Coordinates of C-alpha atoms in Angstrom, one line a residue:
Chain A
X1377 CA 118.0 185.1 149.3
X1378 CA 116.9 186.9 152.6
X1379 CA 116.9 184.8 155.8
X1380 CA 116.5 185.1 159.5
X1381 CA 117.6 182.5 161.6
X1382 CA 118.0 183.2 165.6
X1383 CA 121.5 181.7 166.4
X1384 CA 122.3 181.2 170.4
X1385 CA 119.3 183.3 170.9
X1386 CA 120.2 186.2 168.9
X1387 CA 117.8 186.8 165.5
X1388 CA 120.5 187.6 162.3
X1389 CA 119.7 188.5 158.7
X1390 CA 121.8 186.7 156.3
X1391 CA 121.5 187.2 152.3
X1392 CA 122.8 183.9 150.9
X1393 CA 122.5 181.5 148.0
X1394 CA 120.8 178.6 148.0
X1395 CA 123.2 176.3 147.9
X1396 CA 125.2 177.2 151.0
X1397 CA 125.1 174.5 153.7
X1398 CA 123.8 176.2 157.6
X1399 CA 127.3 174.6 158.4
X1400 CA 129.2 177.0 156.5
X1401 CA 126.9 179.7 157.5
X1402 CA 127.8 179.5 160.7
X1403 CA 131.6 179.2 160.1
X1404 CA 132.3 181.3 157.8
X1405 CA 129.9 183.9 158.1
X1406 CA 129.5 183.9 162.0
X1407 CA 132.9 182.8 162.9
X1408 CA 131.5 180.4 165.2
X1409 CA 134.0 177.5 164.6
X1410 CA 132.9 175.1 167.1
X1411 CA 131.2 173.3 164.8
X1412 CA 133.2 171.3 163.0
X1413 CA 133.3 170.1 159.0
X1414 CA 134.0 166.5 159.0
X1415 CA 132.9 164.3 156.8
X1416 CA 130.4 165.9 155.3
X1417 CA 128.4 163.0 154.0
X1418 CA 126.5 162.5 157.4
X1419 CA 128.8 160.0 159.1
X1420 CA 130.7 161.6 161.9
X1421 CA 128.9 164.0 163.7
X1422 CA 131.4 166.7 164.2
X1423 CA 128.8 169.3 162.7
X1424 CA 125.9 168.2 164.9
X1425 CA 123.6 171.8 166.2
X1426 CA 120.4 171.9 167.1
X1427 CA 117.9 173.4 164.9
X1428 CA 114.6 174.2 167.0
X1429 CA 115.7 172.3 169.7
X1430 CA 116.7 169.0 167.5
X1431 CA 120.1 167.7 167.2
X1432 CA 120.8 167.4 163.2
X1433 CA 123.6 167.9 161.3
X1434 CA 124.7 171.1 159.4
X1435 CA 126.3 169.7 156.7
X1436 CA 123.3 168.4 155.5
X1437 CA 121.0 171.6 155.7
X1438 CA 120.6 174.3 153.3
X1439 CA 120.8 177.6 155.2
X1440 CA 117.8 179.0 153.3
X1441 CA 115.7 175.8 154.6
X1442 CA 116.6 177.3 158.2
X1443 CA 115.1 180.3 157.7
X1444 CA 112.7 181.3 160.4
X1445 CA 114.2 178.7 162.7
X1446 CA 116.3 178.7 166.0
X1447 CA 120.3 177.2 165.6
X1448 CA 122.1 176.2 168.6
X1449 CA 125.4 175.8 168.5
X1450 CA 128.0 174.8 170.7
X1451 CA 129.0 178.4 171.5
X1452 CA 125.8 179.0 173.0
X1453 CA 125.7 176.4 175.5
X1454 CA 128.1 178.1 178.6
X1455 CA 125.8 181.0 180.0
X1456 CA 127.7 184.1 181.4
X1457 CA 131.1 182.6 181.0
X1458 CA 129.7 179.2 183.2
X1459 CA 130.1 176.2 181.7
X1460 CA 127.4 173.6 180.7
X1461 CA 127.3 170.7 183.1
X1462 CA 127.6 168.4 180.4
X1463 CA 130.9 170.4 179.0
X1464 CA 132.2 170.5 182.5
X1465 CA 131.7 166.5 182.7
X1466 CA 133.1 165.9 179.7
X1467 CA 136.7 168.3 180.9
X1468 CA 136.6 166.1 184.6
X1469 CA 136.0 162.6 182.5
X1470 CA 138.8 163.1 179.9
X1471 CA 136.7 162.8 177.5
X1472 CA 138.2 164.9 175.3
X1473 CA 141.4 164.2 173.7
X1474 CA 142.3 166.8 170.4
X1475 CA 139.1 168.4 171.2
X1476 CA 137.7 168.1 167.5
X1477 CA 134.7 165.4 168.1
X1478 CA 133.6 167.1 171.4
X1479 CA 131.1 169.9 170.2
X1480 CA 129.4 167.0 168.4
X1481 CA 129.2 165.0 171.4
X1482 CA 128.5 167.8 173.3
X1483 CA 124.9 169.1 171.3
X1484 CA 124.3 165.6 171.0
X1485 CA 124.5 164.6 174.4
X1486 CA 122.8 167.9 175.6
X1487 CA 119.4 166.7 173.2
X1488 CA 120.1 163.1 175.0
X1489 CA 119.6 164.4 178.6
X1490 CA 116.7 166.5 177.4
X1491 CA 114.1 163.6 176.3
X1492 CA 115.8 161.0 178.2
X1493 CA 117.3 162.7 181.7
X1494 CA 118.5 159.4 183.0
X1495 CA 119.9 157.2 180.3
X1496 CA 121.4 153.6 180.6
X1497 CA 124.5 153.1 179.0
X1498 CA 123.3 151.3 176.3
X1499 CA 120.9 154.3 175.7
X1500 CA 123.4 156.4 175.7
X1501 CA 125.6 154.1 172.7
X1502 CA 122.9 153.9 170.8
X1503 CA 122.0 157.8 170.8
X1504 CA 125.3 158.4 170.2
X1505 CA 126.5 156.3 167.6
X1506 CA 126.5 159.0 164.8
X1507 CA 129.1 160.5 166.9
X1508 CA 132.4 159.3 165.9
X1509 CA 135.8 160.0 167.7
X1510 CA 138.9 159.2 166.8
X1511 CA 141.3 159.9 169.2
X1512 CA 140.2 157.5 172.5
X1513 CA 137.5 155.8 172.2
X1514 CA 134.7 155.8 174.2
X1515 CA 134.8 154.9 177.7
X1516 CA 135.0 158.1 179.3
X1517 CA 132.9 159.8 176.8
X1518 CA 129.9 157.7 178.0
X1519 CA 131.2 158.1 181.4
X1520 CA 130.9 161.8 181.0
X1521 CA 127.1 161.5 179.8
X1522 CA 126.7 159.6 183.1
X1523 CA 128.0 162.3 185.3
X1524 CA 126.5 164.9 183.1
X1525 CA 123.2 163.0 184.0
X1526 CA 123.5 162.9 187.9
X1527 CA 124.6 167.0 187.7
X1528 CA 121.8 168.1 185.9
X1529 CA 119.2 165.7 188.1
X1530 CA 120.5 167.4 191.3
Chain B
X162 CA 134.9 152.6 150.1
X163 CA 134.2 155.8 148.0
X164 CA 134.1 158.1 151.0
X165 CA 135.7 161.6 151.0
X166 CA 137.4 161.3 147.3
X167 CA 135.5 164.7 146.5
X168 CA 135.1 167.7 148.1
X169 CA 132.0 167.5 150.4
X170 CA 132.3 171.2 151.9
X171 CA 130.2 172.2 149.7
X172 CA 127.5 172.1 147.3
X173 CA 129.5 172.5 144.1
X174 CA 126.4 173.7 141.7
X175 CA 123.8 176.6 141.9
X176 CA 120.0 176.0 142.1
X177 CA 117.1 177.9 142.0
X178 CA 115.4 177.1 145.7
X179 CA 111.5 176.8 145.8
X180 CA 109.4 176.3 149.1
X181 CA 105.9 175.9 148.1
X182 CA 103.4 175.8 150.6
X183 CA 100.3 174.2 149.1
X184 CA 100.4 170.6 146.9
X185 CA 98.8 172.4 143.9
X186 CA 102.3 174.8 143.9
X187 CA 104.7 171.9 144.5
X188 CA 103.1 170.0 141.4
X189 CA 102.8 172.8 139.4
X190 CA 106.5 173.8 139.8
X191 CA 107.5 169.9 139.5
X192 CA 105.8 170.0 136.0
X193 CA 107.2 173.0 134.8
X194 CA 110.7 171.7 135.5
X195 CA 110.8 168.7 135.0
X196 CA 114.0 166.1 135.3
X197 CA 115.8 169.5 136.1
X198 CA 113.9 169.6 139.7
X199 CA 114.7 167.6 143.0
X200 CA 112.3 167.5 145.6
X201 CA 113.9 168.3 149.1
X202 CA 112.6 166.7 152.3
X203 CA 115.2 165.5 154.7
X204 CA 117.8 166.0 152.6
X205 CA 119.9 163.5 153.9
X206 CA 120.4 161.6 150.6
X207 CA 120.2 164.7 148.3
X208 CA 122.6 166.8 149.7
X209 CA 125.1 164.6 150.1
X210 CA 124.5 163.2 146.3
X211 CA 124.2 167.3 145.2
X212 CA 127.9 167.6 146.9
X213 CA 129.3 164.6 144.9
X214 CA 127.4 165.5 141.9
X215 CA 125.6 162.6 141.8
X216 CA 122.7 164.2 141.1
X217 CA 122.6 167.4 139.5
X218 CA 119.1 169.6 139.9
X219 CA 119.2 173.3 138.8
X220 CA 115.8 173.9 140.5
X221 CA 115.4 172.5 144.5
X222 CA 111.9 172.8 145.8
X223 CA 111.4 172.3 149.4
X224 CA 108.0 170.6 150.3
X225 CA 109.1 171.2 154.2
X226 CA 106.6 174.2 154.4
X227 CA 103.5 172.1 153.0
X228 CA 102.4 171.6 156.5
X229 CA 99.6 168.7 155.6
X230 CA 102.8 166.3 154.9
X231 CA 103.5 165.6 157.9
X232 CA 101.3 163.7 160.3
X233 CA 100.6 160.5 161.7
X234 CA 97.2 159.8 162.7
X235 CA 94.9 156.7 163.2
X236 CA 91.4 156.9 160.8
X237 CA 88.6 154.3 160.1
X238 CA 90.7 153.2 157.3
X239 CA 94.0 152.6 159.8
X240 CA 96.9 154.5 160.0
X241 CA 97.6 157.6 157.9
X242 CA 101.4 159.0 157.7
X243 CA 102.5 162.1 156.2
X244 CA 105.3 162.1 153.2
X245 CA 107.5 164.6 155.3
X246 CA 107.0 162.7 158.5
X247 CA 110.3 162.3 160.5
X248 CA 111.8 158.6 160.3
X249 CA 112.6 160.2 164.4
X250 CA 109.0 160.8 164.7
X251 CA 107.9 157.4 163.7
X252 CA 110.2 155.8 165.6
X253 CA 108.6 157.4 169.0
X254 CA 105.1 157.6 167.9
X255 CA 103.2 155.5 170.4
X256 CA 100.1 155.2 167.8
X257 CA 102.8 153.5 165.9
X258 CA 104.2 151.6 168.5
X259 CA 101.3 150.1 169.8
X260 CA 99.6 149.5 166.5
X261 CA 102.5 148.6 164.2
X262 CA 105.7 147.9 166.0
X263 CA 107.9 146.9 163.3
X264 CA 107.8 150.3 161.6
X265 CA 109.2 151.3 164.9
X266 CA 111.5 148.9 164.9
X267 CA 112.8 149.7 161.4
X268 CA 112.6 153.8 162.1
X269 CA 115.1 153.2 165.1
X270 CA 117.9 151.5 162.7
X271 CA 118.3 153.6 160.5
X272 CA 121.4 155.9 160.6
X273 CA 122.1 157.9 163.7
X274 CA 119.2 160.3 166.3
X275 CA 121.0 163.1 163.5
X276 CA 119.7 161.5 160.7
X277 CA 116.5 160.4 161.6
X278 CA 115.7 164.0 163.1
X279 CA 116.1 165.2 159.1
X280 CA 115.2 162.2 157.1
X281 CA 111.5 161.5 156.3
X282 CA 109.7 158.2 155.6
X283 CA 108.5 159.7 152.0
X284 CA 112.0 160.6 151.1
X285 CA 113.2 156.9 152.3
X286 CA 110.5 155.3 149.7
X287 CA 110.9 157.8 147.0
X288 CA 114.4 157.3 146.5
X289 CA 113.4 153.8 145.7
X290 CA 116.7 152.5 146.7
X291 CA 116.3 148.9 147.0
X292 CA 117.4 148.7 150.9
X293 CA 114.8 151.4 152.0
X294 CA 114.6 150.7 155.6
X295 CA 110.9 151.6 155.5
X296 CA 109.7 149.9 152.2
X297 CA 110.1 147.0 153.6
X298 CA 108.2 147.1 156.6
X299 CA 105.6 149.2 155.0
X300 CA 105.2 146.0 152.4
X301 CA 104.3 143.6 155.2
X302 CA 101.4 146.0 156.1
X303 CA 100.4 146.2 153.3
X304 CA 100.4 150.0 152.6
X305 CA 98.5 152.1 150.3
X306 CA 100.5 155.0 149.2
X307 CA 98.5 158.1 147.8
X308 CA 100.0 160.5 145.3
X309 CA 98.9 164.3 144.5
X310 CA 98.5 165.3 141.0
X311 CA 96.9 168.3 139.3
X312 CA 93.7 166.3 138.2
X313 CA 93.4 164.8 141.9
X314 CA 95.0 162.4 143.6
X315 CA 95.8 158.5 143.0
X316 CA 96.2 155.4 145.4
X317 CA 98.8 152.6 144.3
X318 CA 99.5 149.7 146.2
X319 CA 103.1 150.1 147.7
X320 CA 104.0 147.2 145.7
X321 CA 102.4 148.9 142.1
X322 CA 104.4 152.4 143.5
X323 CA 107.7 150.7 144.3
X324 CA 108.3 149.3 140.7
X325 CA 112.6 148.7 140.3
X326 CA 116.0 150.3 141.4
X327 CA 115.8 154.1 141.4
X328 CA 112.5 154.5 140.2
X329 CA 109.2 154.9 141.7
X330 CA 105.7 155.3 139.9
X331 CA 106.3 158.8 139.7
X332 CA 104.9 161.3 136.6
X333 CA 106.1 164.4 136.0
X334 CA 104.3 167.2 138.5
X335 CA 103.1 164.6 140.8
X336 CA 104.9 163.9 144.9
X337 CA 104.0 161.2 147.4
X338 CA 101.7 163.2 149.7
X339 CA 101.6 160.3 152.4
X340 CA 100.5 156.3 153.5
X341 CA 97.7 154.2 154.5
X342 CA 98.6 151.4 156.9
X343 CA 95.3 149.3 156.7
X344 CA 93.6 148.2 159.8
X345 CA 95.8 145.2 160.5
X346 CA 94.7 142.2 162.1
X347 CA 94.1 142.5 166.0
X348 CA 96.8 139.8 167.6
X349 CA 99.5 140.1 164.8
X350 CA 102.9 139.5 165.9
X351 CA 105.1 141.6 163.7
X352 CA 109.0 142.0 163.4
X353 CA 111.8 143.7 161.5
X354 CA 115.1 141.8 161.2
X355 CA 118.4 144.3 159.6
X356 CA 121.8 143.4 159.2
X357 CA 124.0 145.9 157.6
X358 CA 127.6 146.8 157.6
X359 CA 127.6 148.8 161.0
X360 CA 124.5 148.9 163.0
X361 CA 124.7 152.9 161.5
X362 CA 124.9 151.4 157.8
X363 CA 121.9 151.0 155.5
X364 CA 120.4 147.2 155.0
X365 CA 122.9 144.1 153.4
X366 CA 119.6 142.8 154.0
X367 CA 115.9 143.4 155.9
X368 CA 113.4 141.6 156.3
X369 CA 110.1 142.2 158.0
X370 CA 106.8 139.7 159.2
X371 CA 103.6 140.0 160.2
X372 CA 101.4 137.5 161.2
X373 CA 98.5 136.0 163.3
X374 CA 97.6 133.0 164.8
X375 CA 94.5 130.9 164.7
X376 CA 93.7 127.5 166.7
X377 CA 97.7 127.2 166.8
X378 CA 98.1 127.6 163.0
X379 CA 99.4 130.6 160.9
X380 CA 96.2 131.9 159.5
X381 CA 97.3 135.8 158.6
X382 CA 101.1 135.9 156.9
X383 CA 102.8 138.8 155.1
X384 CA 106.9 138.4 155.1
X385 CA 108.9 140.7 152.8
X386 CA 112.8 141.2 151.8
X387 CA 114.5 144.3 151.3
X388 CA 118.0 145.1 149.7
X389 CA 118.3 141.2 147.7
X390 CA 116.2 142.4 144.7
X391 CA 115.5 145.8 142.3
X392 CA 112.9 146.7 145.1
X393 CA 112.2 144.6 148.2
X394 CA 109.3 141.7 147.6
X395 CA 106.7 140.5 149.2
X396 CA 107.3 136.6 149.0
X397 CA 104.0 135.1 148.1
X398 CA 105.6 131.2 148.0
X399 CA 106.7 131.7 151.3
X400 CA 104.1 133.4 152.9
X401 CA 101.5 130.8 151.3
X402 CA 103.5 127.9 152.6
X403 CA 103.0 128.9 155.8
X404 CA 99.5 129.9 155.6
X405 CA 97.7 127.1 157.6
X406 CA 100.3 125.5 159.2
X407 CA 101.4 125.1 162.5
X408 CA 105.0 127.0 163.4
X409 CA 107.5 124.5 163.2
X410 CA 111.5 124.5 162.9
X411 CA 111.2 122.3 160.2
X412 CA 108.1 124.7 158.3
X413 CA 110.4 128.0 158.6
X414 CA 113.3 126.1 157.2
X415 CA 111.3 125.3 154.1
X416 CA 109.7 128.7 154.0
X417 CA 113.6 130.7 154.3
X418 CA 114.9 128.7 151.7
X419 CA 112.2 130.4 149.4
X420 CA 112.4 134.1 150.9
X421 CA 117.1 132.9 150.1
X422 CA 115.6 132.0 146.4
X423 CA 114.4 136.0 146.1
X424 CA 118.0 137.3 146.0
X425 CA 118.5 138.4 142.5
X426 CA 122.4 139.1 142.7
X427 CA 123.4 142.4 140.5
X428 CA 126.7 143.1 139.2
X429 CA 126.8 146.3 141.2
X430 CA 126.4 144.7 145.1
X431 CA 129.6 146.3 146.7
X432 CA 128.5 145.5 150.3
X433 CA 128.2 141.6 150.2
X434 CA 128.2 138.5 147.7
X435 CA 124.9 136.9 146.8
X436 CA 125.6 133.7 148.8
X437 CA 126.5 136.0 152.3
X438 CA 122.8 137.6 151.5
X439 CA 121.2 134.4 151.1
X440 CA 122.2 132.9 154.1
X441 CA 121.9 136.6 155.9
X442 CA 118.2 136.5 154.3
X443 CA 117.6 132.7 156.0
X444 CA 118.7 133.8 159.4
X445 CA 116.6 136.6 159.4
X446 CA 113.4 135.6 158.3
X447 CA 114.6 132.8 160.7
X448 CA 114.4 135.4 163.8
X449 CA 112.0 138.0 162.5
X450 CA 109.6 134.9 162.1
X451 CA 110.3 133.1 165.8
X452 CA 109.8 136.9 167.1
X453 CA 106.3 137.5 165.7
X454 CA 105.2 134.0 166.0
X455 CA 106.3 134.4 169.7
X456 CA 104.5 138.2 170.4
X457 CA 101.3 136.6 168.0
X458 CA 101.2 133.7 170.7
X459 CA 101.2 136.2 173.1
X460 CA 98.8 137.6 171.8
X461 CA 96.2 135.1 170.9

């Protein structure tokens, strides 16, 4: 089937069959490996993008069902070669350990900060709790949301 | 735990996609194919079930693009939400918050901001699983659900629609196009109590109230119990034991032990014992009763 989806901003045609998932889409077809496969099942996160401006999770969308629609990935997020403030918070927090998680946490923080610009921490658990990593924990991760917060307000 | 055993990269079957964009396509394709056709609305049970081959469906249709499903709007007859509405869009509505809290409440548990941005309150009912997150609130308001067929369309009490595990009153070519949440009684204190394995998990056990107070006695009382039967209940000797009376410790006690006598224990409950979902079932009609007995009084 014929589909247009705009991905970081750029409109691409893609002729695929129904039953391959936007997350493979935009793996395999577009190379952009950011998003991660992990579960696949709708636990961890790992393949959260943002589909018109929504943080949902690839693995559990047919790439036919986002034709017409806008994907945001995490490759899109630095603009001209400057990071995100909420990627750069995430580097300064060490919130990032083998790196796999962060993408997830990163789209899914970046829809946080949109509807709710200055979250409490328990906000911020409870937005995040589809997020899972496995490497740390979570004390500087939700530190990082907090200093992504007071960078983007100023 | 049964996660990861198969391959979930992928969906490992092809389909035949459909997106219909009026009701009278949906139902006619639905009817042509039969037990061969899924519906697709969030898709955040049926792809992961296509992946394990839990459910195998050579034709998908889409109902995304039928734009009248989803809506939530307040009418002379109460509150009227669309089949494809977001369980996320529920969750923020303030015409639901303010009118019927609970189904806020309830919205907000279930799975993660991810999952509620895909999943959709028709798709939570439909799949008549018996811990629907929804149902169960949506029994205390007593809902009306209306369904679309070819000759027009039919009302069935939530109750009629939701009629065992896996199975919905459903015929061939016809969908759930949406919900009536009658008027409900001005003052009622409503509440939804969950307790599942993670706070991301679906329900060991819900349970939802609603009542009113008059002249310090219960007067208006709906209280319902999700994930302990085939379908979650309404439970009548409960509700009219309480009917009449004033609150009292001693009055819920009585009335729990009879919503902990609705627990129909299966063969097949992986996530807890009957006895751990009795007593979860007591302590949470315990709370979700003290909390809309407390906002009712408020209230009042």
């Amino acid at each position: 089937m014929k589909i247009e989806i705009t991905v970081n901003g750029r409109k691409r045609q893609f002729d695929v069959e129904p039953n391959k998932l936007l997350l493979n889409l935009v793996r395999d077809e577009l190379h952009l490996t950011g998003t991660k496969y992990g579960c696949g099942i709708g636990e961890c996160g790992a393949c959260t993008v943002h589909l018109d401006g929504e943080a949902v999770l690839a693995c559990m969308v047919l790439a036919v069902d986002a034709d017409g629609k806008q994907v945001d990935t995490i490759e899109g997020v630095a603009e001209d070669g400057n990071l995100d403030p909420v990627q750069e918070a995430f580097i300064e927090e060490g919130a990032i350990q083998c790196g796999f998680c962060t993408p997830g946490f990163i789209m899914t923080t970046k829809a946080l900060l949109k509807e709710n610009p200055n979250p409490t921490e328990h906000e911020i658990r409870e937005y995040l709790k589809g997020n899972y990593c496995r490497c740390t924990g979570y004390v500087n991760i939700i530190n990082a949301v907090q200093s992504a917060a007071k960078k983007l307000q100023s | 735990m049964s996660i990861n055993k198969v391959n979930t990269h992928i969906i490992p079957m092809e389909f035949q996609y459909h997106a219909p964009t009026t009701l009278a396509e949906a139902s006619a394709l639905l009817e042509k194919y039969g037990d061969e056709a899924k519906i697709l609305a969030g898709g955040t049970d049926l792809i992961p079930h296509m992946k394990q081959r839990k459910v195998e469906a050579t034709h998908v249709i889409n109902i995304k693009k039928i734009p009248e499903l989803a809506c939530i709007k307040e009418t002379s007859k109460g509150i009227e939400i669309g089949a494809n509405t977001k369980l996320r869009a529920i969750e923020l509505s303030p015409l639901i918050k303010e009118k019927t809290p609970l189904l806020s409440e309830a919205a907000a548990t279930v799975g993660s901001v991810q999952i509620r941005n895909l999943g959709t309150v028709g798709g939570n009912i439909c799949n008549a699983s018996p811990s629907a997150d929804m149902a169960t609130p949506l029994l205390a308001l007593d809902t009306v659900v209306n369904v679309y067929n070819r000759e027009g369309s039919k009302d069935y009490t939530l109750e009629e629609f939701l009629h065992g595990r896996g199975e919905v009153k459903l015929e061939p070519g016809e969908l759930l196009t949406g919900m009536t949440i009658p008027l409900q009684p001005k003052n009622a204190g409503m509440a939804f109590e969950k307790v599942g394995w993670t706070t991301f998990d679906i329900a060991t056990v819900n349970v939802a109230a609603v009542l009113t107070l008059k002249d310090g006695k219960i007067d208006h009382c709906r209280v319902t119990l999700g994930a302990c039967s085939p379908a979650p209940v309404r439970v009548y000797q409960a509700e009219s034991i309480l009917i009449g009376e004033e609150p009292t410790q001693e009055l819920f006690d009585e009335a729990v032990y009879l919503i902990a006598a609705c627990v129909e224990p299966r063969e097949s409950w992986r996530r807890a014992p009957p006895e751990y979902r009795r007593k979860a079932s007591q302590a949470l009609a315990i709370d979700a009763l003290t909390r809309s007995i407390e906002k009712a009084r408020r209230l009042a």
